[in-house]
Amino acid sequence: MGGIHLALHVTARFITLEGGEGVGKSTQLRLLAELLEERGIACVATREPGGSPGAELVRQVLLGGDVDRWSAGPEALLFAAARGDHVEKTIRPAIERGAWVICDRFVDSSRAYQGIAGQLGDDAIMAMHAIGSGGLLPDRTIVLSLSADEARQRARARDADGGDRFEQKDHAYHKAVVDAFESIAAGESNRVRLVDATGDVAKVHRRIVAELADLLP
Ligand SMILES: Nc1ncnc2c1ncn2[C@@H]1O[C@H](COP(=O)(O)OP(=O)(O)O)[C@@H](O)[C@H]1O
Ligand SMILES: [Mg+2]
């Protein structure tokens, strides 16, 4: 029995990685994609905002420009629109053909940034998500947990240009985002798992794999 044959029996899963800028999401997404590939699991690695041609256009208007270009409401609507296109064009088709989808940020980022830190409220974000994306939720969400200070240090070391529009926001906003992700994880502990993002990359990867163990073949 070859790997391809085995892969046919694997249930497609939708996994998201969440947390503030600099916590290690993109790094860990790559390692997770490698692990799935080694196990012969077809996988689509994608990210938000973006992940489809239309959503990538919206990404440019969301992440570029002045720090105050958008207030929380219009910003949340743009994220919901981009996400809807991403779900329709990339995520659902992949799941329907049996591939795993691993995504760097998804609706929990909107809940944390615009819903909680931006004070729009969770009901508003979930209403937009229902319209835009049919309310699609991941099978498992990993929230990488790191202090706002340590995450900022990692992001600053990475971005010589000072980073995107969200990275320009003040410390209080980023602290609110960290707390928001923790409260989302606490409220939905079955789907959303808080993972310690301190320590080296390999250690964090092992912690993530442990939180996905029941889903992995
Ligand atoms: N566990 C880690 N320890 C130290 N540095 C890390 C770790 N994980 C990622 N980094 C580095 O920190 C920076 C931010 O990581 P990245 O994966 O880009 O975070 P995110 O996608 O969450 O913004 C990158 O330069 C990355 O190489
Ligand atoms: Mg990233």
Coordinates of C-alpha atoms and ligand atoms in Angstrom, one line a residue:
M1 CA 0.0 0.0 0.0
G2 CA 1.5 3.3 -1.1
G3 CA 1.2 6.7 0.4
I4 CA -1.2 7.9 -2.2
H5 CA -3.6 5.1 -1.4
L6 CA -3.4 5.8 2.4
A7 CA -4.0 9.5 1.8
L8 CA -7.5 8.7 0.3
H9 CA -8.6 7.6 3.8
V10 CA -7.5 10.8 5.6
T11 CA -10.3 13.1 6.5
A12 CA -9.7 16.6 5.2
R13 CA -9.1 19.1 8.0
F14 CA -9.1 22.9 8.2
I15 CA -6.5 24.1 10.6
T16 CA -5.7 27.8 11.4
L17 CA -2.7 29.4 13.2
E18 CA -3.5 32.6 15.1
G19 CA -1.8 35.1 17.3
G20 CA -0.3 38.6 17.0
E21 CA 2.4 39.7 14.6
G22 CA 5.8 38.1 15.3
V23 CA 4.6 35.2 17.4
G24 CA 5.8 32.7 14.8
K25 CA 2.7 31.8 12.7
S26 CA 4.3 31.8 9.3
T27 CA 7.4 29.9 10.5
Q28 CA 5.2 27.2 12.2
L29 CA 2.9 27.0 9.2
R30 CA 5.8 26.0 7.0
L31 CA 6.9 23.3 9.5
L32 CA 3.3 22.0 9.7
A33 CA 3.1 21.8 5.8
E34 CA 6.4 19.8 5.8
L35 CA 5.1 17.4 8.4
L36 CA 1.9 16.8 6.4
E37 CA 3.8 16.3 3.2
E38 CA 6.1 13.8 4.9
R39 CA 3.0 11.9 6.0
G40 CA 1.6 11.9 2.5
I41 CA -1.3 14.2 3.3
A42 CA -2.3 16.6 0.5
C43 CA -2.2 20.1 1.9
V44 CA -2.9 23.7 0.9
A45 CA -1.0 26.3 2.9
T46 CA -2.5 29.7 2.7
R47 CA -2.8 33.0 4.6
E48 CA -5.0 36.0 5.4
P49 CA -5.7 38.6 4.5
G50 CA -5.3 37.2 1.0
G51 CA -5.1 33.6 -0.3
S52 CA -7.1 34.2 -3.5
P53 CA -6.5 36.8 -6.3
G54 CA -9.4 39.0 -5.1
A55 CA -8.5 38.8 -1.5
E56 CA -4.9 39.6 -2.3
L57 CA -6.1 42.9 -3.8
V58 CA -8.0 43.7 -0.6
R59 CA -4.9 42.8 1.4
Q60 CA -3.1 45.7 -0.2
V61 CA -5.7 48.2 1.0
L62 CA -5.9 46.7 4.4
L63 CA -2.2 46.4 5.2
G64 CA -0.8 49.5 3.5
G65 CA -1.3 53.2 4.1
D66 CA -1.6 55.2 7.2
V67 CA -2.1 53.6 10.6
D68 CA -5.5 55.2 10.9
R69 CA -6.6 54.6 7.3
W70 CA -9.6 52.5 8.4
S71 CA -11.6 52.5 11.6
A72 CA -12.6 49.1 13.1
G73 CA -16.0 48.8 11.3
P74 CA -15.0 49.4 7.7
E75 CA -11.8 47.4 8.4
A76 CA -13.8 44.4 9.7
L77 CA -16.0 44.6 6.6
L78 CA -13.0 44.5 4.3
F79 CA -11.5 41.6 6.2
A80 CA -14.8 39.7 5.9
A81 CA -15.1 40.4 2.2
A82 CA -11.5 39.2 1.6
R83 CA -12.2 36.1 3.7
G84 CA -15.3 35.3 1.8
D85 CA -13.5 35.3 -1.5
H86 CA -10.7 33.2 0.1
V87 CA -13.1 30.7 1.4
E88 CA -15.1 30.5 -1.9
K89 CA -12.1 30.3 -4.3
T90 CA -9.4 28.5 -2.3
I91 CA -10.4 27.0 1.0
R92 CA -13.7 25.2 0.2
P93 CA -12.5 23.8 -3.1
A94 CA -9.4 22.4 -1.4
I95 CA -11.5 20.8 1.4
E96 CA -13.9 19.4 -1.2
R97 CA -11.2 17.6 -3.1
G98 CA -9.9 16.1 0.2
A99 CA -6.9 18.3 0.9
W100 CA -6.0 19.7 4.3
V101 CA -6.0 23.4 4.5
I102 CA -3.6 25.2 6.9
C103 CA -4.2 28.9 7.1
D104 CA -2.1 31.7 8.7
R105 CA -4.8 33.8 10.4
F106 CA -8.6 33.4 9.9
V107 CA -11.8 34.7 11.6
D108 CA -10.3 34.6 15.1
S109 CA -8.0 37.4 14.0
S110 CA -11.0 39.5 13.1
R111 CA -12.6 38.6 16.5
A112 CA -9.4 39.6 18.4
Y113 CA -8.4 42.7 16.4
Q114 CA -11.6 44.4 15.4
G115 CA -14.1 42.6 17.7
I116 CA -12.3 42.8 21.0
A117 CA -9.3 45.2 20.6
G118 CA -11.3 47.4 18.2
Q119 CA -14.5 47.1 20.4
L120 CA -16.9 46.1 17.6
G121 CA -18.0 43.1 19.6
D122 CA -18.0 39.4 18.7
D123 CA -21.6 39.3 17.4
A124 CA -20.8 41.9 14.8
I125 CA -17.8 40.0 13.6
M126 CA -19.6 36.7 13.5
A127 CA -22.6 38.3 11.6
M128 CA -20.1 39.5 8.9
H129 CA -18.5 36.1 8.9
A130 CA -21.9 34.4 8.3
I131 CA -22.6 36.7 5.3
G132 CA -19.1 36.5 3.9
S133 CA -18.1 32.9 4.5
G134 CA -21.2 31.0 5.5
G135 CA -19.8 31.0 9.1
L136 CA -17.1 28.4 8.2
L137 CA -15.0 27.5 11.3
P138 CA -11.7 25.6 11.4
D139 CA -11.6 22.1 12.8
R140 CA -8.7 23.2 15.1
T141 CA -7.2 26.6 15.8
I142 CA -3.7 27.0 17.3
V143 CA -3.2 30.4 19.1
L144 CA 0.5 31.0 19.5
S145 CA 0.9 32.7 22.9
L146 CA 3.7 35.2 23.4
S147 CA 3.9 38.5 25.3
A148 CA 3.3 41.6 23.2
D149 CA 6.9 42.7 23.9
E150 CA 8.6 39.5 22.8
A151 CA 6.4 39.3 19.7
R152 CA 7.3 42.9 18.8
Q153 CA 11.0 42.2 19.2
R154 CA 10.7 39.2 16.8
A155 CA 8.7 41.3 14.3
R156 CA 11.1 44.2 14.5
A157 CA 14.1 41.9 13.9
R158 CA 12.3 40.5 10.9
D159 CA 11.0 43.8 9.3
A160 CA 13.7 46.3 8.5
D161 CA 11.0 48.6 7.1
G162 CA 9.0 48.8 10.4
G163 CA 6.3 46.5 9.3
D164 CA 2.7 46.8 8.0
R165 CA -0.1 49.1 9.1
F166 CA -1.1 46.9 12.1
E167 CA 2.5 46.9 13.4
Q168 CA 2.3 50.7 13.7
K169 CA -0.5 50.5 16.2
D170 CA 0.4 51.3 19.8
H171 CA 1.4 48.9 22.7
A172 CA -2.1 49.1 24.3
Y173 CA -3.7 47.8 21.1
H174 CA -1.2 44.9 20.8
K175 CA -1.6 44.0 24.5
A176 CA -5.4 44.0 24.0
V177 CA -5.0 41.6 21.0
V178 CA -2.9 39.2 23.1
D179 CA -5.5 39.2 25.9
A180 CA -8.3 38.8 23.2
F181 CA -6.8 35.7 21.7
E182 CA -6.4 34.2 25.3
S183 CA -10.1 34.9 26.0
I184 CA -11.2 33.3 22.7
A185 CA -9.1 30.2 23.5
A186 CA -10.6 30.0 27.0
G187 CA -14.1 30.3 25.7
E188 CA -13.8 27.6 23.0
S189 CA -11.2 25.2 24.4
N190 CA -12.3 22.3 22.2
R191 CA -11.5 24.1 18.9
V192 CA -9.0 26.7 20.0
R193 CA -5.8 25.6 21.7
L194 CA -3.4 28.1 23.3
V195 CA 0.2 27.0 22.6
D196 CA 3.3 28.5 24.4
A197 CA 5.3 30.2 21.6
T198 CA 8.4 30.8 23.7
G199 CA 11.5 28.8 23.1
D200 CA 13.0 27.6 19.9
V201 CA 11.2 26.9 16.7
A202 CA 11.4 23.1 17.0
K203 CA 10.0 23.1 20.5
V204 CA 7.0 25.2 19.5
H205 CA 6.5 22.9 16.5
R206 CA 6.3 19.9 18.9
R207 CA 3.8 21.7 21.1
I208 CA 1.6 22.4 18.0
V209 CA 1.8 18.8 16.8
A210 CA 0.7 17.6 20.3
E211 CA -2.4 19.8 20.0
L212 CA -3.2 18.3 16.6
A213 CA -2.4 14.7 17.6
D214 CA -6.1 13.5 17.6
L215 CA -6.6 14.8 14.1
L216 CA -3.4 13.5 12.5
P217 CA -3.5 10.1 10.9
Ligands
LIG1 N1 10.4 30.2 18.3 C1 11.1 31.2 17.8 N2 12.1 31.8 18.4 C2 12.8 32.8 17.9 N3 12.5 33.4 16.8 C3 11.4 33.0 16.1 C4 10.7 31.9 16.5 N4 9.7 31.6 15.6 C5 9.8 32.6 14.7 N5 10.9 33.4 14.9 C6 11.3 34.5 14.1 O1 10.6 35.6 14.5 C7 10.2 36.4 13.4 C8 8.6 36.3 13.3 O2 8.2 35.0 13.0 P1 7.1 34.8 11.9 O3 6.9 33.3 11.7 O4 7.3 35.7 10.7 O5 5.8 35.4 12.8 P2 4.3 35.8 12.3 O6 4.1 35.1 11.0 O7 3.5 35.3 13.5 O8 4.4 37.3 12.3 C9 10.8 35.7 12.2 O9 12.0 36.4 11.9 C10 11.1 34.3 12.6 O10 12.3 33.8 12.0
MG2 MG 3.5 35.9 9.2

